[in-house]
């Protein structure tokens, strides 16, 4: 026991001493690192101070040089003979020039106005005499005219509506235009109905087909044909929509006399006198409910608005006629600029069915124009307003070239008339309108090359061989950073160098030419 304890004490003493020595060494090394770091900071700060003090040191010559203006310099451009053209780019839609909505009216002798047939499908082309719809078993016949039927016509009637009817029938049957509903007109009306496949209404007295006086026109097809037998049932275009009478009997068109078939020469004025009393004849009555006048034929069915079985006192069919036009929306500023368009301005169509073709400006519309629009007189014969051709009571769906749906909504619009074949209704079409073109012989310079003084005189500074001279010019117009100018001095030519911007002195020694003058404002009106 006495031998083991002294050894343990000795071991513990030997272990404690080395550990204390290492800690003391670490503290000494830490103090030396701090001293070195402090010395480095002092040295770096001293060096930075010396550098800053040295950088601020300048001789009087150096200070004067720094304060002086930079040496004179210029930015220049070239004179060219590029023709400057300002265009207006628009997007429109193709549509028919005039639109008419056919609205049904209750025929005489019927209790209700009901749609019983719609033979005219959307996209179909209709000619004079075509059946556009059938109401309560009676046809609505299409004819060219400028105003709607406003009364039932009967033999012996006179007036402008009779003349309109006769003008519509003349190309088909050679009817005289004398303003009197006489025998020749009666016969032409009869043929019109027979060609459409319906019995013509009869006048007062005993109808030849067993009708009932003035109301005999309510009977459906099954009337006698010119050559005997029974006419086909109504509701279809038996003649392809031409309105011509069937050529089975060679009937002429002059009051029922036998002829060579088809239309004969118009009889002289006064030949169509009122008929004498006697039995009623088919064609002696033309109800207003059974005829629809449109401004131009053929017409295209734009929309079938009704269905069979519907009440007919609402829109039935929408027709488009009078060729094609492109309708484009405008801002007020665009409308103003188009209103002042030169007569020789070029209108060219871009992407769309009329791409590459030229056209004309038909009319301009604005909310304040009402239905008239601003006619430009260059529409190529287009009607400036659609006729309100409907069955009995007309409701125009879009007035034609002089007005349209856009004006009703307070929108400025332009109607352009393209050249060439018709395009699909509703197609998108790009239009490029040339507003201005620099004349032949004019020069073009960058807009900054034009220097304008307080008096409004404009000059261009030409620099050659280190020398400058000012040349007076007239600014024609400015567009897209360029000015079209007419030189008042013949010394301005293509390829010459002109001063755009200068530093260190005015152009040509003048006072106040820094920065491109006024940019051509004396002659330019935009951009």
Coordinates of C-alpha atoms in Angstrom, one line a residue:
X1 CA 0.0 0.0 0.0
X2 CA 2.8 2.4 0.8
X3 CA 4.5 1.8 -2.5
X4 CA 1.4 2.4 -4.8
X5 CA 0.2 5.8 -3.5
X6 CA 3.4 7.7 -4.1
X7 CA 3.5 6.6 -7.7
X8 CA 0.0 7.9 -8.4
X9 CA 0.9 11.3 -7.0
X10 CA 3.9 11.5 -9.2
X11 CA 1.9 10.6 -12.3
X12 CA -0.6 13.3 -11.7
X13 CA 2.0 15.9 -11.2
X14 CA 3.7 15.0 -14.4
X15 CA 0.5 15.3 -16.4
X16 CA -0.6 18.7 -15.0
X17 CA 2.6 20.6 -15.8
X18 CA 2.8 20.2 -19.7
X19 CA -0.9 21.3 -20.1
X20 CA -0.3 24.7 -18.4
X21 CA 2.7 25.4 -20.6
X22 CA 0.8 25.0 -23.9
X23 CA -1.9 27.5 -22.9
X24 CA 0.7 30.1 -22.0
X25 CA 2.3 29.7 -25.5
X26 CA -1.0 30.2 -27.2
X27 CA -1.6 33.5 -25.4
X28 CA 1.8 34.8 -26.5
X29 CA 1.1 33.9 -30.1
X30 CA -2.3 35.7 -30.1
X31 CA -0.7 38.9 -28.8
X32 CA 1.9 38.9 -31.5
X33 CA -0.9 38.5 -34.3
X34 CA -2.7 41.5 -33.0
X35 CA 0.4 43.6 -33.1
X36 CA 1.1 42.6 -36.7
X37 CA -2.5 43.3 -37.8
X38 CA -2.5 46.7 -36.2
X39 CA 0.7 47.6 -37.9
X40 CA -0.7 46.5 -41.3
X41 CA -3.8 48.7 -40.8
X42 CA -1.7 51.7 -39.9
X43 CA 0.6 51.2 -42.9
X44 CA -2.4 50.8 -45.4
X45 CA -4.1 53.9 -44.0
X46 CA -0.9 55.9 -44.4
X47 CA -0.5 54.7 -48.0
X48 CA -4.1 55.6 -48.9
X49 CA -3.8 59.1 -47.4
X50 CA -0.6 59.7 -49.4
X51 CA -2.3 58.5 -52.6
X52 CA -5.4 60.7 -52.1
X53 CA -3.2 63.7 -51.4
X54 CA -1.1 63.0 -54.5
X55 CA -4.2 62.6 -56.6
X56 CA -5.5 66.0 -55.7
X57 CA -2.4 67.8 -56.7
X58 CA -2.8 69.6 -60.1
X59 CA -0.8 72.2 -61.8
X60 CA -2.6 75.4 -62.9
X61 CA -2.2 74.3 -66.5
X62 CA -3.9 71.0 -65.8
X63 CA -6.8 72.7 -64.0
X64 CA -7.3 75.1 -66.9
X65 CA -7.4 72.3 -69.4
X66 CA -10.0 70.4 -67.5
X67 CA -12.2 73.5 -67.2
X68 CA -12.1 74.3 -71.0
X69 CA -14.9 73.4 -73.4
X70 CA -14.4 70.2 -75.5
X71 CA -13.2 70.7 -79.0
X72 CA -15.8 71.4 -81.7
X73 CA -17.5 68.2 -83.2
X74 CA -20.3 67.4 -85.5
X75 CA -22.8 64.7 -86.3
X76 CA -23.7 64.7 -90.0
X77 CA -26.0 63.1 -92.5
X78 CA -26.6 62.8 -96.2
X79 CA -28.9 64.4 -98.7
X80 CA -30.9 61.9 -100.7
X81 CA -33.6 61.8 -103.4
X82 CA -35.7 59.2 -101.6
X83 CA -39.4 59.9 -102.2
X84 CA -41.1 60.4 -98.9
X85 CA -44.5 58.7 -98.6
X86 CA -46.8 58.9 -95.7
X87 CA -49.4 56.1 -95.4
X88 CA -52.2 55.2 -93.1
X89 CA -52.6 51.5 -92.3
X90 CA -56.0 50.2 -91.5
X91 CA -57.8 46.9 -91.0
X92 CA -61.3 46.3 -92.2
X93 CA -63.8 43.6 -93.0
X94 CA -65.4 42.7 -96.4
X95 CA -69.1 43.1 -96.6
X96 CA -71.8 43.8 -99.2
X97 CA -72.3 47.4 -100.1
X98 CA -75.9 47.6 -99.0
X99 CA -77.9 45.4 -96.6
X100 CA -81.7 45.0 -96.4
X101 CA -83.7 43.1 -93.8
X102 CA -86.9 41.4 -95.1
X103 CA -89.6 41.5 -92.5
X104 CA -92.8 39.6 -92.9
X105 CA -96.3 41.1 -93.0
X106 CA -99.6 39.2 -92.5
X107 CA -101.1 38.5 -96.0
X108 CA -104.8 39.5 -96.6
X109 CA -107.3 36.8 -95.7
X110 CA -105.1 35.0 -93.2
X111 CA -105.4 35.0 -89.4
X112 CA -101.7 34.9 -88.6
X113 CA -98.4 35.8 -90.2
X114 CA -96.4 32.5 -89.9
X115 CA -93.2 31.6 -91.7
X116 CA -94.1 28.5 -93.8
X117 CA -91.0 28.3 -96.0
X118 CA -87.4 29.7 -96.3
X119 CA -86.1 28.7 -99.7
X120 CA -83.2 31.2 -99.6
X121 CA -80.3 29.7 -97.8
X122 CA -77.4 31.7 -96.4
X123 CA -74.8 32.5 -99.2
X124 CA -77.3 32.0 -102.0
X125 CA -77.5 34.6 -104.8
X126 CA -81.0 35.8 -105.6
X127 CA -82.1 37.5 -108.8
X128 CA -85.3 39.5 -109.6
X129 CA -88.4 37.4 -109.1
X130 CA -86.8 35.0 -106.6
X131 CA -88.8 33.9 -103.6
X132 CA -86.9 35.1 -100.5
X133 CA -89.4 33.7 -98.0
X134 CA -93.0 32.4 -97.7
X135 CA -95.4 33.8 -95.1
X136 CA -98.7 32.0 -94.4
X137 CA -98.4 30.2 -97.7
X138 CA -97.8 33.3 -99.8
X139 CA -94.5 34.3 -101.4
X140 CA -92.3 37.3 -100.7
X141 CA -91.0 38.1 -104.2
X142 CA -87.7 40.0 -104.7
X143 CA -87.5 43.0 -107.1
X144 CA -85.1 45.9 -107.6
X145 CA -86.3 49.2 -106.3
X146 CA -85.3 52.2 -104.2
X147 CA -88.2 52.4 -101.7
X148 CA -90.5 49.8 -100.1
X149 CA -94.0 48.9 -101.2
X150 CA -96.3 51.0 -99.1
X151 CA -99.8 50.0 -100.4
X152 CA -101.5 47.1 -102.2
X153 CA -101.5 47.8 -105.9
X154 CA -104.5 47.0 -108.1
X155 CA -105.4 47.5 -111.7
X156 CA -106.0 51.1 -112.5
X157 CA -103.7 52.5 -109.8
X158 CA -101.2 55.2 -110.7
X159 CA -98.2 56.6 -108.9
X160 CA -94.4 56.3 -108.3
X161 CA -94.8 52.9 -106.8
X162 CA -96.5 51.7 -110.0
X163 CA -93.6 53.1 -112.0
X164 CA -91.1 51.3 -109.7
X165 CA -92.9 48.1 -110.2
X166 CA -92.9 48.6 -114.0
X167 CA -89.2 49.4 -114.0
X168 CA -88.5 46.1 -112.2
X169 CA -90.7 44.1 -114.5
X170 CA -89.5 45.7 -117.8
X171 CA -86.2 43.7 -118.1
X172 CA -88.2 40.5 -117.4
X173 CA -91.3 41.0 -119.5
X174 CA -90.9 44.2 -121.4
X175 CA -93.5 46.1 -119.4
X176 CA -94.0 49.7 -120.3
X177 CA -93.1 52.3 -117.7
X178 CA -96.0 54.8 -117.7
X179 CA -97.1 54.9 -114.1
X180 CA -100.5 53.2 -114.7
X181 CA -101.3 49.7 -113.6
X182 CA -102.9 48.5 -116.9
X183 CA -103.3 45.2 -118.7
X184 CA -99.6 44.8 -119.6
X185 CA -98.7 45.3 -116.0
X186 CA -101.4 42.8 -114.9
X187 CA -100.0 40.2 -117.3
X188 CA -96.4 40.8 -116.2
X189 CA -97.4 40.4 -112.6
X190 CA -99.2 37.1 -113.4
X191 CA -96.1 35.8 -115.1
X192 CA -94.0 36.9 -112.1
X193 CA -96.1 34.7 -109.8
X194 CA -96.2 31.7 -112.2
X195 CA -92.5 31.8 -112.6
X196 CA -92.1 31.6 -108.8
X197 CA -94.6 28.7 -108.6
X198 CA -97.5 30.6 -107.0
X199 CA -101.0 31.7 -108.1
X200 CA -101.2 35.4 -108.8
X201 CA -103.7 37.3 -106.8
X202 CA -106.9 38.4 -108.7
X203 CA -108.7 41.7 -108.6
X204 CA -112.4 42.5 -107.8
X205 CA -115.1 40.3 -109.2
X206 CA -115.1 36.6 -110.0
X207 CA -111.6 35.2 -110.0
X208 CA -110.6 32.9 -112.9
X209 CA -109.2 30.4 -110.4
X210 CA -112.1 30.4 -108.0
X211 CA -110.6 32.9 -105.5
X212 CA -112.6 35.3 -103.5
X213 CA -112.4 38.8 -104.8
X214 CA -109.5 40.9 -103.5
X215 CA -108.6 38.2 -101.0
X216 CA -108.2 35.5 -103.6
X217 CA -104.5 36.1 -103.4
X218 CA -104.3 34.1 -100.2
X219 CA -104.6 30.8 -102.0
X220 CA -101.4 28.8 -102.2
X221 CA -99.9 27.4 -105.4
X222 CA -101.9 25.4 -107.9
X223 CA -102.9 28.2 -110.2
X224 CA -103.2 27.8 -113.9
X225 CA -100.1 28.0 -115.9
X226 CA -100.0 30.0 -119.2
X227 CA -100.2 26.8 -121.2
X228 CA -102.8 25.0 -119.2
X229 CA -102.3 22.5 -116.4
X230 CA -101.2 23.3 -112.9
X231 CA -98.3 25.5 -111.8
X232 CA -95.8 23.9 -109.4
X233 CA -96.3 24.6 -105.7
X234 CA -94.8 27.7 -104.3
X235 CA -91.8 28.1 -102.1
X236 CA -89.1 27.3 -104.7
X237 CA -87.4 29.1 -107.5
X238 CA -88.7 27.2 -110.4
X239 CA -86.8 29.3 -112.9
X240 CA -83.5 29.5 -111.0
X241 CA -84.4 32.9 -109.5
X242 CA -84.5 34.8 -112.8
X243 CA -88.2 35.7 -112.6
X244 CA -88.7 34.8 -116.3
X245 CA -91.9 33.0 -117.2
X246 CA -91.6 29.3 -118.2
X247 CA -90.9 29.0 -121.9
X248 CA -93.3 26.1 -122.5
X249 CA -96.0 28.1 -124.3
X250 CA -94.0 30.8 -126.0
X251 CA -96.1 33.5 -124.3
X252 CA -94.9 37.1 -124.9
X253 CA -94.9 39.9 -122.5
X254 CA -97.2 42.5 -124.1
X255 CA -100.7 42.1 -122.6
X256 CA -101.0 38.4 -123.1
X257 CA -100.6 38.2 -126.8
X258 CA -98.7 35.2 -128.2
X259 CA -95.1 36.1 -129.1
X260 CA -91.7 34.5 -129.5
X261 CA -91.2 33.7 -125.8
X262 CA -89.2 35.7 -123.3
X263 CA -89.3 39.5 -123.1
X264 CA -90.7 41.5 -126.0
X265 CA -90.0 45.1 -126.9
X266 CA -91.7 47.6 -124.5
X267 CA -95.0 48.9 -125.9
X268 CA -95.5 52.5 -126.5
X269 CA -96.5 54.9 -123.8
X270 CA -100.2 54.7 -123.1
X271 CA -100.6 51.1 -124.2
X272 CA -101.1 49.9 -120.6
X273 CA -104.4 51.6 -120.0
X274 CA -106.7 50.6 -117.1
X275 CA -108.7 47.4 -117.9
X276 CA -112.4 47.5 -118.5
X277 CA -114.8 45.9 -116.0
X278 CA -115.3 42.2 -116.2
X279 CA -114.2 39.0 -114.5
X280 CA -111.2 39.3 -112.2
X281 CA -107.9 38.3 -113.7
X282 CA -104.8 37.0 -111.9
X283 CA -102.2 39.7 -111.6
X284 CA -104.7 42.5 -111.1
X285 CA -103.6 42.9 -107.5
X286 CA -100.1 43.0 -106.0
X287 CA -100.2 43.0 -102.2
X288 CA -97.5 45.0 -100.5
X289 CA -96.9 42.0 -98.2
X290 CA -95.8 39.9 -101.2
X291 CA -93.0 42.1 -102.7
X292 CA -89.6 43.2 -101.3
X293 CA -87.6 45.8 -103.1
X294 CA -83.8 46.0 -102.8
X295 CA -81.4 48.5 -104.2
X296 CA -79.4 46.2 -106.4
X297 CA -79.7 42.7 -107.7
X298 CA -78.5 40.0 -107.6
X299 CA -78.4 40.0 -103.9
X300 CA -76.7 37.6 -101.5
X301 CA -78.4 36.0 -98.5
X302 CA -76.2 37.2 -95.6
X303 CA -78.3 35.7 -92.8
X304 CA -81.5 33.7 -92.4
X305 CA -82.9 35.2 -89.2
X306 CA -86.1 33.2 -88.8
X307 CA -87.1 29.5 -88.8
X308 CA -90.2 27.8 -90.2
X309 CA -93.1 28.1 -87.8
X310 CA -91.9 31.4 -86.4
X311 CA -94.1 34.5 -86.3
X312 CA -93.4 36.4 -89.4
X313 CA -93.7 39.9 -87.9
X314 CA -89.9 40.1 -87.3
X315 CA -86.7 40.0 -89.5
X316 CA -86.8 36.9 -91.7
X317 CA -83.8 37.3 -94.0
X318 CA -80.9 39.7 -94.3
X319 CA -79.8 40.4 -97.9
X320 CA -76.6 42.1 -99.1
X321 CA -76.4 43.7 -102.6
X322 CA -74.5 46.2 -104.6
X323 CA -71.1 44.6 -104.8
X324 CA -68.4 44.4 -102.0
X325 CA -66.9 47.0 -99.8
X326 CA -64.4 47.0 -96.9
X327 CA -65.5 48.7 -93.7
X328 CA -62.7 50.0 -91.4
X329 CA -63.0 51.7 -88.0
X330 CA -61.2 55.1 -87.7
X331 CA -60.1 57.4 -85.0
X332 CA -61.3 61.0 -85.2
X333 CA -57.9 62.2 -86.4
X334 CA -57.8 59.5 -89.1
X335 CA -61.2 60.5 -90.4
X336 CA -60.1 64.1 -90.6
X337 CA -57.1 63.1 -92.6
X338 CA -59.1 60.9 -95.0
X339 CA -61.6 63.7 -95.5
X340 CA -58.8 65.8 -97.0
X341 CA -57.4 63.0 -99.1
X342 CA -56.1 64.1 -102.5
X343 CA -58.1 63.0 -105.5
X344 CA -55.0 61.1 -106.9
X345 CA -54.2 59.3 -103.6
X346 CA -53.4 55.6 -104.0
X347 CA -55.4 53.1 -101.9
X348 CA -53.9 49.6 -102.0
X349 CA -55.1 46.5 -100.3
X350 CA -52.7 44.4 -98.3
X351 CA -53.2 41.0 -96.6
X352 CA -56.6 39.7 -97.4
X353 CA -58.8 38.5 -100.3
X354 CA -58.0 41.7 -102.3
X355 CA -54.2 41.7 -101.7
X356 CA -52.3 43.6 -104.3
X357 CA -55.4 45.4 -105.7
X358 CA -56.3 49.0 -105.7
X359 CA -59.5 50.6 -104.6
X360 CA -61.3 53.8 -103.9
X361 CA -62.7 55.6 -100.8
X362 CA -66.5 55.2 -101.0
X363 CA -67.6 57.3 -98.0
X364 CA -66.7 58.4 -94.5
X365 CA -69.1 58.0 -91.6
X366 CA -69.1 59.5 -88.1
X367 CA -71.6 59.6 -85.2
X368 CA -72.6 63.2 -86.2
X369 CA -73.2 62.3 -89.9
X370 CA -76.5 60.5 -89.4
X371 CA -77.2 58.3 -92.4
X372 CA -75.7 60.5 -95.1
X373 CA -72.0 60.2 -94.5
X374 CA -69.4 62.2 -96.4
X375 CA -69.5 60.9 -100.0
X376 CA -66.2 61.2 -101.8
X377 CA -67.6 60.8 -105.3
X378 CA -65.2 58.0 -106.1
X379 CA -67.2 55.0 -105.1
X380 CA -67.3 53.5 -108.6
X381 CA -71.1 53.7 -108.9
X382 CA -72.0 52.3 -105.5
X383 CA -75.3 53.3 -104.1
X384 CA -74.8 55.7 -101.2
X385 CA -77.8 54.3 -99.3
X386 CA -79.6 51.1 -99.2
X387 CA -83.2 50.9 -100.1
X388 CA -85.5 49.9 -97.4
X389 CA -86.7 46.9 -99.4
X390 CA -88.8 44.7 -97.1
X391 CA -92.0 42.8 -97.4
X392 CA -94.6 45.4 -96.8
X393 CA -92.8 47.2 -94.0
X394 CA -89.1 47.6 -94.5
X395 CA -86.5 47.7 -91.9
X396 CA -83.1 48.5 -93.2
X397 CA -80.3 46.5 -91.5
X398 CA -77.4 48.6 -92.6
X399 CA -78.0 51.5 -94.9
X400 CA -75.3 51.0 -97.5
X401 CA -72.3 53.0 -98.3
X402 CA -73.5 56.1 -96.6
X403 CA -74.1 54.6 -93.2
X404 CA -73.8 51.4 -91.3
X405 CA -73.9 49.6 -88.0
X406 CA -70.7 51.3 -86.8
X407 CA -72.2 54.8 -86.9
X408 CA -75.1 53.8 -84.7
X409 CA -72.6 52.9 -82.0
X410 CA -70.7 56.2 -82.2
X411 CA -67.8 55.0 -84.3
X412 CA -66.0 56.7 -87.1
X413 CA -65.7 54.5 -90.2
X414 CA -64.5 54.5 -93.7
X415 CA -65.9 52.4 -96.6
X416 CA -63.5 51.4 -99.3
X417 CA -64.6 49.9 -102.6
X418 CA -62.2 47.3 -104.0
X419 CA -61.7 46.4 -107.6
X420 CA -61.9 42.9 -108.9
X421 CA -64.1 39.9 -108.1
X422 CA -66.2 39.5 -105.0
X423 CA -64.8 38.1 -101.8
X424 CA -66.2 36.2 -98.9
X425 CA -68.4 38.2 -96.5
X426 CA -66.6 38.9 -93.2
X427 CA -63.1 38.4 -94.5
X428 CA -60.4 40.5 -92.8
X429 CA -58.6 42.9 -95.1
X430 CA -55.6 45.3 -94.7
X431 CA -55.8 48.7 -96.3
X432 CA -52.9 51.1 -97.0
X433 CA -53.9 54.6 -97.8
X434 CA -51.4 57.0 -99.3
X435 CA -51.9 60.3 -97.5
X436 CA -49.0 62.4 -98.9
X437 CA -46.1 61.9 -101.3
X438 CA -43.1 64.2 -101.8
X439 CA -43.2 65.7 -105.4
X440 CA -40.7 64.8 -108.1
X441 CA -37.5 66.7 -107.7
X442 CA -37.8 67.1 -103.9
X443 CA -34.9 66.1 -101.7
X444 CA -34.9 64.3 -98.4
X445 CA -32.8 65.1 -95.3
X446 CA -32.8 63.9 -91.7
X447 CA -35.2 66.0 -89.7
X448 CA -32.4 67.3 -87.5
X449 CA -30.7 68.8 -90.5
X450 CA -33.3 71.5 -90.9
X451 CA -32.5 74.7 -88.9
X452 CA -35.3 77.1 -88.4
X453 CA -34.8 80.7 -87.1
X454 CA -37.2 82.8 -85.1
X455 CA -38.6 84.3 -88.3
X456 CA -39.6 80.9 -89.6
X457 CA -37.0 80.6 -92.3
X458 CA -35.5 77.2 -92.7
X459 CA -32.0 76.3 -93.8
X460 CA -29.8 73.3 -94.2
X461 CA -26.1 73.5 -93.4
X462 CA -23.8 71.8 -95.9
X463 CA -20.2 71.0 -94.9
X464 CA -17.6 70.4 -97.5
X465 CA -13.8 70.3 -97.0
X466 CA -14.1 71.8 -93.5
X467 CA -16.2 74.7 -94.7
X468 CA -19.9 75.2 -94.1
X469 CA -22.6 77.1 -95.9
X470 CA -26.3 77.6 -95.2
X471 CA -28.8 76.8 -98.0
X472 CA -32.4 78.0 -97.6
X473 CA -35.1 75.4 -98.1
X474 CA -38.8 75.0 -98.0
X475 CA -40.0 72.1 -95.9
X476 CA -42.8 70.2 -97.6
X477 CA -43.6 67.7 -94.8
X478 CA -41.9 65.6 -92.2
X479 CA -42.5 61.9 -91.6
X480 CA -40.7 59.2 -89.6
X481 CA -37.6 61.3 -88.9
X482 CA -37.1 62.6 -92.4
X483 CA -38.1 65.9 -94.0
X484 CA -38.9 66.4 -97.7
X485 CA -37.5 69.7 -98.7
X486 CA -37.4 71.9 -101.8
X487 CA -34.1 73.8 -102.0
X488 CA -34.4 77.5 -102.7
X489 CA -30.7 77.4 -103.7
X490 CA -29.7 75.1 -106.5
X491 CA -26.4 74.3 -104.7
X492 CA -28.1 71.6 -102.6
X493 CA -27.7 68.2 -104.3
X494 CA -28.0 64.5 -103.6
X495 CA -25.0 63.0 -101.7
X496 CA -23.9 66.2 -99.9
X497 CA -23.1 66.1 -96.2
X498 CA -25.4 68.2 -93.9
X499 CA -24.8 69.0 -90.3
X500 CA -27.3 67.4 -87.9
X501 CA -25.9 68.2 -84.4
X502 CA -22.8 70.2 -83.5
X503 CA -20.9 70.8 -80.2
X504 CA -18.7 73.9 -79.7
X505 CA -20.3 76.4 -82.1
X506 CA -23.4 77.2 -84.1
X507 CA -23.9 75.9 -87.6
X508 CA -22.3 78.1 -90.3
X509 CA -21.3 80.7 -87.6
X510 CA -25.0 81.6 -86.9
X511 CA -26.2 82.2 -83.4
X512 CA -28.2 79.5 -81.8
X513 CA -27.8 76.4 -84.0
X514 CA -27.2 73.9 -81.3
X515 CA -29.0 70.6 -81.4
X516 CA -30.6 70.4 -84.8
X517 CA -32.7 73.6 -85.0
X518 CA -36.4 73.0 -84.8
X519 CA -36.5 69.7 -86.5
X520 CA -38.4 70.9 -89.6
X521 CA -41.4 72.3 -87.7
X522 CA -41.7 75.1 -90.1
X523 CA -42.9 72.8 -92.9
X524 CA -43.9 69.6 -91.2
X525 CA -47.3 69.1 -89.7
X526 CA -46.8 65.8 -87.8
X527 CA -44.4 63.3 -86.5

